[in-house]
């Protein structure tokens, strides 16, 4: 991710860094204000089970894939299962999405577009709420953004590591939430249109 901030004008680079700090503060504010609700309680209970049970329930019973609960299992071992500790996992994923969407917007359009996207994500009520929720939504958002960014780099300069990063991010995203499969379809359609368009126009 060295290109994330490297080539952009200083004002967008540093302004996005400030946005990232602001996003952290905004998501940290009242992080433990709401009590654990039903879906969060289920995630905490599932993540506290054994690895074998997490995988079994995630693949056979739970409507969502098992990766989030599996990661939350190891997170809980390191931090404990308090409200603040368990929600920090989503908070960090939500904050990481700010520089990712900046880099994606910059790569697709311009540094100003990237900054505007980062600003909107920073203050989005939905993004703040998901980043304060012990569920998988902030994590899958970050992984999908990473996959899209890696795809753009891979298409511009094909290298095994960029294609590998794209594959890893999109596969992990689909094991966090089934709806990430739509992002995989969109990435493939983008790739096909981009590679076939010169032939179609000719």
Short mmCIF file of C-alpha atoms in Angstrom, two decimals:
data_model
loop_
_atom_site.label_atom_id
_atom_site.label_comp_id
_atom_site.label_asym_id
_atom_site.label_seq_id
_atom_site.Cartn_x
_atom_site.Cartn_y
_atom_site.Cartn_z
CA UNK A 1 0.00 0.00 0.00
CA UNK A 2 2.97 2.32 -0.49
CA UNK A 3 1.04 4.08 -3.26
CA UNK A 4 -1.83 4.89 -0.93
CA UNK A 5 -0.52 8.37 -0.13
CA UNK A 6 2.67 8.68 -2.16
CA UNK A 7 1.75 10.48 -5.39
CA UNK A 8 -1.10 12.69 -4.18
CA UNK A 9 -0.81 16.43 -3.53
CA UNK A 10 0.16 17.24 0.02
CA UNK A 11 -3.21 18.73 0.97
CA UNK A 12 -5.18 15.58 0.18
CA UNK A 13 -2.57 13.31 1.68
CA UNK A 14 -2.39 15.12 4.99
CA UNK A 15 -6.07 16.01 5.03
CA UNK A 16 -6.95 12.33 4.65
CA UNK A 17 -4.58 11.48 7.47
CA UNK A 18 -6.47 13.99 9.64
CA UNK A 19 -9.75 12.45 8.49
CA UNK A 20 -8.49 9.05 9.60
CA UNK A 21 -7.73 10.43 13.06
CA UNK A 22 -11.14 12.12 13.13
CA UNK A 23 -12.80 8.87 12.05
CA UNK A 24 -11.15 7.07 14.95
CA UNK A 25 -12.32 9.71 17.43
CA UNK A 26 -15.85 9.76 15.99
CA UNK A 27 -16.15 5.98 16.19
CA UNK A 28 -14.60 5.82 19.65
CA UNK A 29 -17.09 8.37 21.03
CA UNK A 30 -19.84 6.53 22.93
CA UNK A 31 -18.43 3.19 21.77
CA UNK A 32 -19.87 1.51 24.86
CA UNK A 33 -22.94 3.76 25.16
CA UNK A 34 -25.34 1.17 23.75
CA UNK A 35 -25.61 -2.15 25.52
CA UNK A 36 -24.82 -5.36 23.64
CA UNK A 37 -27.78 -6.15 21.39
CA UNK A 38 -28.99 -9.54 20.18
CA UNK A 39 -26.84 -10.01 17.07
CA UNK A 40 -23.73 -8.78 18.88
CA UNK A 41 -24.48 -11.15 21.74
CA UNK A 42 -24.69 -13.99 19.24
CA UNK A 43 -21.33 -13.03 17.70
CA UNK A 44 -19.70 -12.91 21.12
CA UNK A 45 -21.16 -16.29 22.11
CA UNK A 46 -20.11 -17.87 18.83
CA UNK A 47 -16.59 -16.42 18.96
CA UNK A 48 -16.14 -17.78 22.50
CA UNK A 49 -16.68 -21.35 21.28
CA UNK A 50 -13.92 -23.69 20.14
CA UNK A 51 -12.43 -23.23 16.67
CA UNK A 52 -14.04 -26.48 15.52
CA UNK A 53 -17.47 -25.37 16.72
CA UNK A 54 -17.09 -21.96 15.10
CA UNK A 55 -16.29 -23.57 11.74
CA UNK A 56 -19.05 -26.16 12.06
CA UNK A 57 -21.75 -23.67 13.01
CA UNK A 58 -20.55 -21.15 10.44
CA UNK A 59 -20.67 -23.66 7.60
CA UNK A 60 -23.77 -25.64 8.59
CA UNK A 61 -26.05 -23.53 10.80
CA UNK A 62 -25.17 -19.82 10.88
CA UNK A 63 -26.44 -17.76 7.89
CA UNK A 64 -23.10 -15.94 7.71
CA UNK A 65 -19.69 -17.49 6.92
CA UNK A 66 -17.44 -18.31 9.89
CA UNK A 67 -14.42 -16.07 9.29
CA UNK A 68 -15.61 -13.05 11.30
CA UNK A 69 -16.41 -15.12 14.37
CA UNK A 70 -13.13 -16.97 13.97
CA UNK A 71 -11.17 -13.70 13.90
CA UNK A 72 -13.22 -12.38 16.80
CA UNK A 73 -12.30 -15.55 18.72
CA UNK A 74 -8.58 -14.72 18.54
CA UNK A 75 -9.27 -11.03 19.15
CA UNK A 76 -11.16 -11.94 22.33
CA UNK A 77 -8.29 -14.12 23.51
CA UNK A 78 -5.98 -11.10 23.25
CA UNK A 79 -8.29 -8.35 24.52
CA UNK A 80 -11.06 -9.99 26.52
CA UNK A 81 -14.79 -9.94 25.84
CA UNK A 82 -15.78 -6.60 27.36
CA UNK A 83 -18.03 -4.28 25.35
CA UNK A 84 -15.23 -1.86 24.48
CA UNK A 85 -12.70 -4.57 23.73
CA UNK A 86 -14.95 -6.59 21.46
CA UNK A 87 -16.18 -3.54 19.52
CA UNK A 88 -12.67 -2.25 18.94
CA UNK A 89 -12.25 -4.96 16.30
CA UNK A 90 -14.94 -3.35 14.13
CA UNK A 91 -13.69 0.13 15.02
CA UNK A 92 -10.22 -0.55 13.61
CA UNK A 93 -11.70 -2.11 10.47
CA UNK A 94 -13.92 0.94 9.98
CA UNK A 95 -11.06 3.39 10.46
CA UNK A 96 -8.85 1.45 8.03
CA UNK A 97 -11.51 1.95 5.36
CA UNK A 98 -10.85 5.72 5.29
CA UNK A 99 -7.39 5.63 3.65
CA UNK A 100 -8.53 2.70 1.50
CA UNK A 101 -11.45 4.59 -0.03
CA UNK A 102 -9.22 7.65 -0.45
CA UNK A 103 -6.70 5.59 -2.39
CA UNK A 104 -9.45 3.96 -4.45
CA UNK A 105 -11.04 7.31 -5.37
CA UNK A 106 -7.65 8.80 -6.20
CA UNK A 107 -6.74 5.83 -8.36
CA UNK A 108 -10.04 5.86 -10.25
CA UNK A 109 -10.41 9.62 -10.65
CA UNK A 110 -8.34 12.21 -8.79
CA UNK A 111 -6.91 13.07 -5.35
CA UNK A 112 -9.85 15.41 -4.75
CA UNK A 113 -12.31 12.63 -5.49
CA UNK A 114 -10.48 10.34 -3.10
CA UNK A 115 -10.56 12.96 -0.36
CA UNK A 116 -14.29 13.59 -0.88
CA UNK A 117 -14.99 9.86 -0.67
CA UNK A 118 -12.94 9.62 2.53
CA UNK A 119 -14.77 12.62 4.00
CA UNK A 120 -18.19 11.12 3.26
CA UNK A 121 -17.17 7.77 4.75
CA UNK A 122 -15.76 9.47 7.85
CA UNK A 123 -19.07 11.16 8.72
CA UNK A 124 -21.49 8.56 7.32
CA UNK A 125 -23.89 7.54 10.12
CA UNK A 126 -24.08 4.03 8.72
CA UNK A 127 -20.31 3.63 8.63
CA UNK A 128 -19.98 5.00 12.18
CA UNK A 129 -22.70 2.64 13.42
CA UNK A 130 -21.13 -0.41 11.75
CA UNK A 131 -17.75 0.53 13.22
CA UNK A 132 -19.29 0.52 16.71
CA UNK A 133 -21.03 -2.80 16.22
CA UNK A 134 -19.52 -6.20 17.04
CA UNK A 135 -20.64 -7.58 13.70
CA UNK A 136 -18.93 -8.25 10.38
CA UNK A 137 -20.06 -5.26 8.33
CA UNK A 138 -17.12 -2.90 8.90
CA UNK A 139 -14.66 -5.71 8.17
CA UNK A 140 -16.30 -6.79 4.91
CA UNK A 141 -16.43 -3.14 3.77
CA UNK A 142 -12.70 -2.74 4.31
CA UNK A 143 -11.88 -6.00 2.56
CA UNK A 144 -14.01 -5.14 -0.48
CA UNK A 145 -12.33 -1.72 -0.73
CA UNK A 146 -8.93 -3.40 -0.50
CA UNK A 147 -9.89 -5.91 -3.20
CA UNK A 148 -11.05 -3.17 -5.57
CA UNK A 149 -7.91 -1.13 -4.99
CA UNK A 150 -5.68 -4.16 -5.54
CA UNK A 151 -7.55 -4.95 -8.76
CA UNK A 152 -6.88 -1.47 -10.15
CA UNK A 153 -3.18 -1.80 -9.37
CA UNK A 154 -3.07 -5.29 -10.86
CA UNK A 155 -4.73 -4.15 -14.09
CA UNK A 156 -2.39 -1.17 -14.41
CA UNK A 157 0.80 -3.13 -13.70
CA UNK A 158 0.18 -6.88 -13.53
CA UNK A 159 2.31 -8.50 -10.84
CA UNK A 160 1.78 -11.72 -8.89
CA UNK A 161 1.70 -9.84 -5.59
CA UNK A 162 -1.06 -7.43 -6.66
CA UNK A 163 -3.16 -10.22 -8.15
CA UNK A 164 -2.48 -12.24 -5.01
CA UNK A 165 -3.59 -9.34 -2.81
CA UNK A 166 -6.78 -8.97 -4.84
CA UNK A 167 -7.53 -12.70 -4.63
CA UNK A 168 -6.82 -12.85 -0.90
CA UNK A 169 -8.94 -9.78 -0.09
CA UNK A 170 -11.97 -10.84 -2.12
CA UNK A 171 -11.87 -14.45 -0.88
CA UNK A 172 -11.57 -13.29 2.73
CA UNK A 173 -14.47 -10.89 2.16
CA UNK A 174 -16.71 -13.70 0.91
CA UNK A 175 -15.84 -15.74 4.00
CA UNK A 176 -16.85 -12.78 6.16
CA UNK A 177 -20.19 -12.10 4.46
CA UNK A 178 -21.94 -13.87 1.57
CA UNK A 179 -22.90 -10.58 -0.07
CA UNK A 180 -19.24 -9.92 -0.86
CA UNK A 181 -19.83 -12.32 -3.76
CA UNK A 182 -21.60 -9.42 -5.49
CA UNK A 183 -18.34 -7.45 -5.27
CA UNK A 184 -16.52 -10.41 -6.83
CA UNK A 185 -19.02 -10.44 -9.71
CA UNK A 186 -18.62 -6.68 -10.18
CA UNK A 187 -14.82 -6.96 -10.23
CA UNK A 188 -14.98 -9.70 -12.84
CA UNK A 189 -17.40 -7.70 -15.00
CA UNK A 190 -15.11 -4.68 -14.75
CA UNK A 191 -12.16 -6.81 -15.79
CA UNK A 192 -14.06 -8.29 -18.74
CA UNK A 193 -15.34 -4.93 -19.97
CA UNK A 194 -11.90 -3.37 -19.63
CA UNK A 195 -10.18 -6.17 -21.55
CA UNK A 196 -12.87 -6.65 -24.21
CA UNK A 197 -13.82 -3.01 -24.83
CA UNK A 198 -10.98 -2.24 -27.30
CA UNK A 199 -11.92 -5.38 -29.27
CA UNK A 200 -15.62 -4.47 -29.27
CA UNK A 201 -14.92 -0.91 -30.45
CA UNK A 202 -12.60 -2.19 -33.20
#
